[in-house]
Amino acid sequence: MYPRVSVDLEKLKFNCLKMIEYSKNNGIDYIMPVIKVLAGDKKIASIFDECGFDYIGDSRIKNLKLYHRLRAKKYLVRIPSLSEVKDVVKYANLSLNSELETIKALNLEAERQNKKHEIILMFDLGDLREGFYYSYEHNKNIKEILELENIILKGIGTNLTCYGGLIPSFDILNRLVEIKNNIEDYFQISLDFISGGNSSSLYLFGKNQIPKDINSLRIGEGIFFGKETAYSTDIDGFYHDIFTLQAEIIECKTKPSFPDGETSINSFGEKTYIEDKGLMKRAILAVGKQDVILENLKPRDNELDIIGGSSDHLIINLNNTSYKIGDIIEFDLNYPGLLHLMNSPYVKRHYKKKP
Ligand SMILES: *Cc1c(COP(=O)(O)O)cnc(C)c1O
């Protein structure tokens, strides 16, 4: 039953509730979790329902479809493709958007399905991924959107530290607040959500750096790993070890640590540097690059070192430990590590409940 990702559901629940409280204390009333890292895992997603979030977000419609039965409203975080508007209206209550043409298509489809579709309009504050560029003129587009009968403009948002690595700051987020004020004054409407980014904005907490009009964040990594992602530091008071990779030893032998003969490239076409450390007690585990990028794993046992691997094998220096075949070795994961493992059909899942 290995390899598997073990998930501590109690710790996840703790981090969810802690994130709600932590955000409230920093003037953010609406946390909209982004659970794309779960690759459609309903069991784990249901924890977010239990914690009372109003919306849960995913980047893929296929996953939102799996979450159909959950109480929370669903939102699509990747701006919709024109070719998927039918499913977007069917499976998502809300989507993030940045193209007028797509919004009009959503409107037509919503009319067909006799629904109202909510949108958060995305503005690019300089990170250069999705959104209307902040410093341009937007009123003409907004006017057209407000005239669409089956579209509800719920708010505006931005995404930071994703492509350009732009670090959130008061001045950058204030660009979004200026857009909010302009829209509300000019059109005499009020927007529910001013969505100031993702887990990189958590870096501003406790610094009095978040403009008070920013009332919402879309958070994934901050909840799953207790991290802010502007500088990738752990946030005190959160769990950082909710997820564990467990893999089984299939070979355990003492061998030379240096290849015996002329060497070329490995199975991934890479020239690897191998140090001669003399005889070494080594283990091979049944998990590989097909499941996860090995750099995203870290053995929980400090005595162990990852020395390499291939598609299906992970090789460990056991140093002076006494592991043997059939033993399970545990690893800490980072966000990309978890993302790949959850998407590998060869990796099982284990749900850890109360001890
Ligand atoms: C993934 C994503 C998020 C969440 O990002 P985290 O860094 O995991 O908090 C928020 N917004 C958008 C548009 C995303 O694609």
Coordinates of C-alpha atoms and ligand atoms in Angstrom, one line a residue:
M1 CA 0.0 0.0 0.0
Y2 CA 3.0 2.3 -0.5
P3 CA 4.1 4.9 -1.6
R4 CA 1.4 7.0 0.0
V5 CA 0.8 10.5 1.1
S6 CA -0.4 10.6 4.7
V7 CA -2.6 13.5 5.5
D8 CA -3.3 14.6 9.1
L9 CA -6.9 15.8 8.8
E10 CA -6.9 17.2 12.4
K11 CA -3.9 19.3 11.7
L12 CA -5.4 20.5 8.5
K13 CA -8.6 21.5 10.3
F14 CA -6.5 23.3 12.8
N15 CA -4.6 25.3 10.1
C16 CA -7.9 26.2 8.4
L17 CA -9.5 27.6 11.6
K18 CA -6.2 29.3 12.6
M19 CA -6.0 31.0 9.1
I20 CA -9.5 32.4 9.6
E21 CA -8.6 33.8 13.0
Y22 CA -5.2 35.0 11.9
S23 CA -6.7 36.8 8.9
K24 CA -9.5 38.4 10.9
N25 CA -6.9 39.8 13.3
N26 CA -5.2 41.4 10.2
G27 CA -8.4 42.9 8.7
I28 CA -9.1 40.2 6.2
D29 CA -12.7 39.0 6.6
Y30 CA -13.0 36.5 3.8
I31 CA -10.5 33.7 3.2
M32 CA -11.3 31.9 0.0
P33 CA -9.2 28.7 0.1
V34 CA -7.5 27.4 -3.0
I35 CA -7.3 23.7 -2.9
K36 CA -5.9 22.9 -6.4
V37 CA -3.0 21.0 -4.7
L38 CA -5.4 18.3 -3.7
A39 CA -6.0 17.1 -7.3
G40 CA -9.7 16.5 -6.6
D41 CA -9.4 14.6 -3.2
K42 CA -13.0 14.9 -1.9
K43 CA -12.1 13.6 1.6
I44 CA -9.6 16.3 2.2
A45 CA -11.7 18.9 0.5
S46 CA -14.6 18.1 2.9
I47 CA -12.5 19.5 5.8
F48 CA -12.8 22.9 4.2
D49 CA -16.6 22.5 4.2
E50 CA -16.5 21.6 7.9
C51 CA -14.5 24.7 8.7
G52 CA -17.3 26.9 7.3
F53 CA -15.6 28.6 4.3
D54 CA -18.2 30.2 1.9
Y55 CA -16.1 29.5 -1.2
I56 CA -13.5 26.9 -2.1
G57 CA -11.4 27.4 -5.2
D58 CA -9.6 25.2 -7.7
S59 CA -7.8 25.8 -11.0
R60 CA -9.5 22.9 -12.8
I61 CA -13.1 22.5 -13.6
K62 CA -12.7 18.7 -13.4
N63 CA -11.9 19.0 -9.7
L64 CA -14.8 21.4 -9.0
K65 CA -17.1 18.9 -10.6
L66 CA -15.8 16.3 -8.0
Y67 CA -16.7 18.7 -5.2
H68 CA -20.2 19.2 -6.5
R69 CA -21.7 17.7 -3.3
L70 CA -19.9 20.0 -0.9
R71 CA -21.8 22.8 0.7
A72 CA -19.4 25.7 0.0
K73 CA -19.7 27.6 -3.2
K74 CA -17.1 26.7 -5.8
Y75 CA -14.9 29.1 -7.7
L76 CA -12.5 28.7 -10.6
V77 CA -9.2 30.4 -10.0
R78 CA -7.7 30.0 -13.4
I79 CA -9.4 32.3 -15.8
P80 CA -11.8 30.2 -17.9
S81 CA -11.1 29.0 -21.4
L82 CA -13.8 29.9 -24.0
S83 CA -14.1 26.2 -24.7
E84 CA -15.2 25.4 -21.2
V85 CA -17.7 28.1 -20.3
K86 CA -20.5 25.6 -20.3
D87 CA -18.9 23.6 -17.4
V88 CA -17.7 26.7 -15.7
V89 CA -21.3 28.0 -15.4
K90 CA -22.5 24.5 -14.4
Y91 CA -19.9 23.7 -11.8
A92 CA -18.6 27.0 -10.5
N93 CA -20.6 29.7 -8.8
L94 CA -17.8 32.2 -9.4
S95 CA -14.8 32.6 -11.6
L96 CA -11.8 34.9 -11.7
N97 CA -11.8 36.7 -15.1
S98 CA -9.8 39.1 -17.2
E99 CA -11.2 38.9 -20.7
L100 CA -14.4 40.7 -21.7
E101 CA -15.0 38.2 -24.5
T102 CA -15.0 35.3 -22.0
I103 CA -17.2 37.2 -19.6
K104 CA -19.7 37.7 -22.4
A105 CA -19.6 34.0 -23.2
L106 CA -20.2 33.2 -19.6
N107 CA -23.2 35.6 -19.6
L108 CA -24.8 33.9 -22.6
E109 CA -24.2 30.4 -21.1
A110 CA -25.6 31.5 -17.7
E111 CA -28.7 32.8 -19.5
R112 CA -29.0 29.4 -21.2
Q113 CA -28.7 27.6 -17.9
N114 CA -31.0 30.1 -16.2
K115 CA -28.3 31.0 -13.6
K116 CA -26.4 34.0 -12.4
H117 CA -22.6 33.6 -12.6
E118 CA -20.4 35.6 -10.2
I119 CA -17.1 37.0 -11.2
I120 CA -14.1 38.6 -9.6
L121 CA -12.4 40.8 -12.1
M122 CA -8.6 40.4 -12.1
F123 CA -6.2 43.3 -12.2
D124 CA -2.5 42.9 -12.9
L125 CA -0.7 45.2 -10.5
G126 CA 2.7 44.5 -12.2
D127 CA 3.4 40.8 -11.6
L128 CA 2.5 40.3 -15.3
R129 CA 0.3 37.2 -15.1
E130 CA -3.5 37.5 -15.5
G131 CA -5.5 40.7 -15.2
F132 CA -6.3 44.0 -16.8
Y133 CA -3.2 46.1 -16.5
Y134 CA -3.9 48.4 -13.5
S135 CA -2.7 51.7 -14.8
Y136 CA -4.9 51.6 -18.0
E137 CA -8.4 52.9 -18.3
H138 CA -11.1 50.4 -17.3
N139 CA -14.5 52.1 -17.1
K140 CA -15.5 51.1 -20.6
N141 CA -15.0 47.4 -19.8
I142 CA -16.7 47.7 -16.4
K143 CA -19.7 49.4 -18.0
E144 CA -20.1 46.6 -20.4
I145 CA -19.8 44.0 -17.7
L146 CA -22.3 45.7 -15.5
E147 CA -24.8 45.6 -18.4
L148 CA -24.6 41.8 -18.6
E149 CA -27.8 40.4 -17.0
N150 CA -26.5 37.1 -15.9
I151 CA -23.1 38.2 -14.6
I152 CA -22.7 39.5 -11.0
L153 CA -19.6 41.5 -10.5
K154 CA -18.8 40.3 -6.9
G155 CA -15.4 42.1 -6.7
I156 CA -12.0 42.7 -8.0
G157 CA -8.8 40.9 -7.3
T158 CA -5.1 40.6 -8.1
N159 CA -2.5 37.9 -8.2
L160 CA 1.1 38.6 -7.0
T161 CA 4.4 36.8 -6.7
C162 CA 3.5 34.2 -9.4
Y163 CA 5.1 35.1 -12.6
G164 CA 7.2 38.2 -12.0
G165 CA 7.8 37.5 -8.4
L166 CA 6.3 40.9 -7.4
I167 CA 6.4 41.2 -3.6
P168 CA 3.1 42.6 -2.1
S169 CA 3.4 45.9 -0.3
F170 CA 1.1 48.6 0.8
D171 CA 1.8 50.7 -2.3
I172 CA 1.2 47.8 -4.7
L173 CA -2.0 46.7 -3.0
N174 CA -3.2 50.3 -2.9
R175 CA -3.2 50.2 -6.7
L176 CA -6.1 47.8 -6.3
V177 CA -7.8 50.0 -3.8
E178 CA -7.7 52.9 -6.2
I179 CA -9.4 50.8 -8.8
K180 CA -12.0 49.8 -6.3
N181 CA -12.7 53.4 -5.3
N182 CA -12.9 54.5 -8.9
I183 CA -15.4 51.7 -9.8
E184 CA -17.5 52.3 -6.8
D185 CA -17.6 56.1 -7.2
Y186 CA -18.1 56.1 -10.9
F187 CA -20.8 53.5 -11.1
Q188 CA -22.3 54.0 -7.7
I189 CA -22.0 50.3 -6.8
S190 CA -20.4 48.5 -4.0
L191 CA -18.0 45.5 -4.4
D192 CA -18.1 42.6 -1.9
F193 CA -14.6 41.2 -2.4
I194 CA -11.4 43.1 -2.8
S195 CA -9.1 40.1 -3.2
G196 CA -5.5 41.1 -2.4
G197 CA -3.7 38.0 -3.6
N198 CA -2.5 34.7 -2.4
S199 CA -0.2 33.3 0.4
S200 CA 2.5 35.8 -0.5
S201 CA 0.2 38.6 0.9
L202 CA 0.4 36.8 4.3
Y203 CA 3.9 38.2 4.5
L204 CA 2.3 41.6 5.2
F205 CA 0.4 40.4 8.3
G206 CA 1.4 42.0 11.6
K207 CA 3.2 44.8 9.7
N208 CA 0.3 47.2 9.3
Q209 CA 0.9 47.1 5.6
I210 CA -2.5 46.0 4.2
P211 CA -4.8 48.8 3.0
K212 CA -8.0 48.5 5.0
D213 CA -10.2 48.1 1.9
I214 CA -8.5 44.8 1.0
N215 CA -10.9 42.4 2.7
S216 CA -10.2 39.0 1.1
L217 CA -7.3 36.7 0.2
R218 CA -7.2 33.4 -1.8
I219 CA -5.0 31.1 0.2
G220 CA -3.6 27.6 -0.6
E221 CA 0.0 27.1 0.6
G222 CA -0.6 29.2 3.7
I223 CA -3.2 26.8 4.9
F224 CA -1.6 23.5 3.7
F225 CA 2.0 24.3 4.8
G226 CA 1.6 27.2 7.3
K227 CA 3.8 29.4 5.1
E228 CA 3.9 32.8 3.6
T229 CA 5.2 32.6 0.1
A230 CA 6.8 36.0 -0.5
Y231 CA 9.9 34.8 1.2
S232 CA 8.8 31.2 1.9
T233 CA 9.0 31.4 5.7
D234 CA 7.0 29.3 8.2
I235 CA 4.3 31.2 10.1
D236 CA 4.4 30.6 13.9
G237 CA 1.4 28.9 15.3
F238 CA 0.6 26.8 12.3
Y239 CA 1.4 23.1 11.5
H240 CA 4.0 22.6 8.8
D241 CA 3.9 18.9 8.6
I242 CA 0.3 18.0 7.6
F243 CA 1.5 15.9 4.7
T244 CA 4.0 13.1 4.8
L245 CA 5.3 10.9 2.0
Q246 CA 5.8 7.3 3.1
A247 CA 7.8 5.0 0.9
E248 CA 9.0 1.4 1.2
I249 CA 12.5 0.1 1.1
I250 CA 12.8 -2.6 -1.6
E251 CA 16.6 -3.0 -1.5
C252 CA 19.0 -2.4 1.3
K253 CA 22.7 -3.2 0.7
T254 CA 26.2 -1.9 1.4
K255 CA 27.9 -1.0 -1.9
P256 CA 30.6 1.3 -3.2
S257 CA 29.3 4.8 -3.6
F258 CA 31.2 5.5 -6.8
P259 CA 30.3 3.9 -10.2
D260 CA 32.7 1.2 -11.2
G261 CA 33.9 2.1 -14.8
E262 CA 33.5 4.9 -17.3
T263 CA 30.3 7.0 -16.8
S264 CA 28.0 9.0 -19.1
I265 CA 24.5 10.4 -18.4
N266 CA 21.7 9.1 -16.2
S267 CA 18.2 7.9 -17.3
F268 CA 17.0 11.5 -17.4
G269 CA 19.8 12.6 -19.7
E270 CA 21.6 14.4 -16.9
K271 CA 25.3 14.3 -16.0
T272 CA 25.3 13.8 -12.3
Y273 CA 28.1 14.5 -9.9
I274 CA 28.8 11.6 -7.7
E275 CA 31.2 11.8 -4.8
D276 CA 33.3 8.8 -3.8
K277 CA 32.4 8.2 -0.1
G278 CA 33.8 4.7 0.0
L279 CA 31.4 1.9 1.1
M280 CA 27.9 3.1 1.8
K281 CA 24.8 1.5 3.3
R282 CA 22.1 2.3 0.7
A283 CA 18.4 1.8 0.4
I284 CA 16.3 1.8 -2.7
L285 CA 12.7 3.0 -2.2
A286 CA 9.7 2.3 -4.5
V287 CA 8.9 5.9 -5.6
G288 CA 10.6 8.0 -8.3
K289 CA 10.8 11.0 -10.5
Q290 CA 7.6 9.8 -12.2
D291 CA 5.8 10.7 -9.0
V292 CA 7.7 13.6 -7.6
I293 CA 10.8 15.8 -8.2
L294 CA 13.2 14.4 -5.7
E295 CA 14.5 17.8 -4.6
N296 CA 11.0 18.5 -3.1
L297 CA 11.4 15.7 -0.6
K298 CA 13.3 15.8 2.7
P299 CA 13.7 12.7 4.9
R300 CA 12.1 13.3 8.4
D301 CA 15.0 11.2 9.9
N302 CA 18.0 13.6 9.8
E303 CA 20.4 10.7 9.6
L304 CA 19.2 10.0 6.0
D305 CA 20.3 11.6 2.8
I306 CA 18.7 11.4 -0.6
I307 CA 21.5 10.7 -3.1
G308 CA 19.5 10.3 -6.3
G309 CA 17.0 8.3 -8.2
S310 CA 15.3 7.5 -11.5
S311 CA 11.7 7.2 -12.8
D312 CA 10.7 4.5 -10.3
H313 CA 13.5 4.4 -7.7
L314 CA 14.7 6.7 -5.0
I315 CA 18.2 6.0 -3.5
I316 CA 19.0 6.9 0.1
N317 CA 22.2 6.9 2.0
L318 CA 21.2 5.2 5.2
N319 CA 24.4 6.3 7.0
N320 CA 24.5 4.6 10.4
T321 CA 20.8 3.7 10.8
S322 CA 19.4 0.2 11.0
Y323 CA 16.6 0.3 8.4
K324 CA 15.9 -2.9 6.5
I325 CA 13.8 -4.0 3.5
G326 CA 10.1 -3.6 4.1
D327 CA 10.6 -0.6 6.3
I328 CA 8.8 2.7 5.6
I329 CA 10.7 5.9 5.3
E330 CA 9.0 9.2 5.8
F331 CA 9.6 12.5 4.0
D332 CA 8.5 16.1 4.5
L333 CA 7.2 17.7 1.3
N334 CA 7.0 21.2 0.0
Y335 CA 4.0 22.5 -2.1
P336 CA 5.3 21.4 -5.5
G337 CA 6.2 18.0 -4.0
L338 CA 2.7 17.6 -2.8
L339 CA 1.2 18.8 -6.0
H340 CA 3.0 16.2 -8.1
L341 CA 2.4 13.3 -5.6
M342 CA -1.3 14.0 -5.4
N343 CA -1.4 13.9 -9.2
S344 CA 0.4 10.6 -9.5
P345 CA -2.0 7.7 -9.9
Y346 CA 0.7 5.4 -8.4
V347 CA 0.7 7.2 -5.0
K348 CA -2.0 6.2 -2.5
R349 CA -3.5 8.4 0.1
H350 CA -3.9 7.8 3.8
Y351 CA -6.1 9.9 6.0
K352 CA -4.9 10.2 9.5
K353 CA -7.6 11.0 12.1
K354 CA -7.5 11.6 15.8
P355 CA -4.8 9.6 17.6
Ligands
LIG1 C1 -3.0 29.1 -6.8 C2 -3.7 30.4 -6.7 C3 -3.9 31.0 -5.5 C4 -3.4 30.4 -4.2 O1 -2.0 30.5 -4.1 P1 -1.2 30.1 -2.8 O2 0.2 30.6 -3.0 O3 -1.2 28.6 -2.7 O4 -1.9 30.7 -1.6 C5 -4.6 32.2 -5.5 N1 -5.0 32.8 -6.6 C6 -4.8 32.2 -7.8 C7 -5.3 32.9 -9.0 C8 -4.1 31.0 -7.9 O5 -3.9 30.5 -9.1

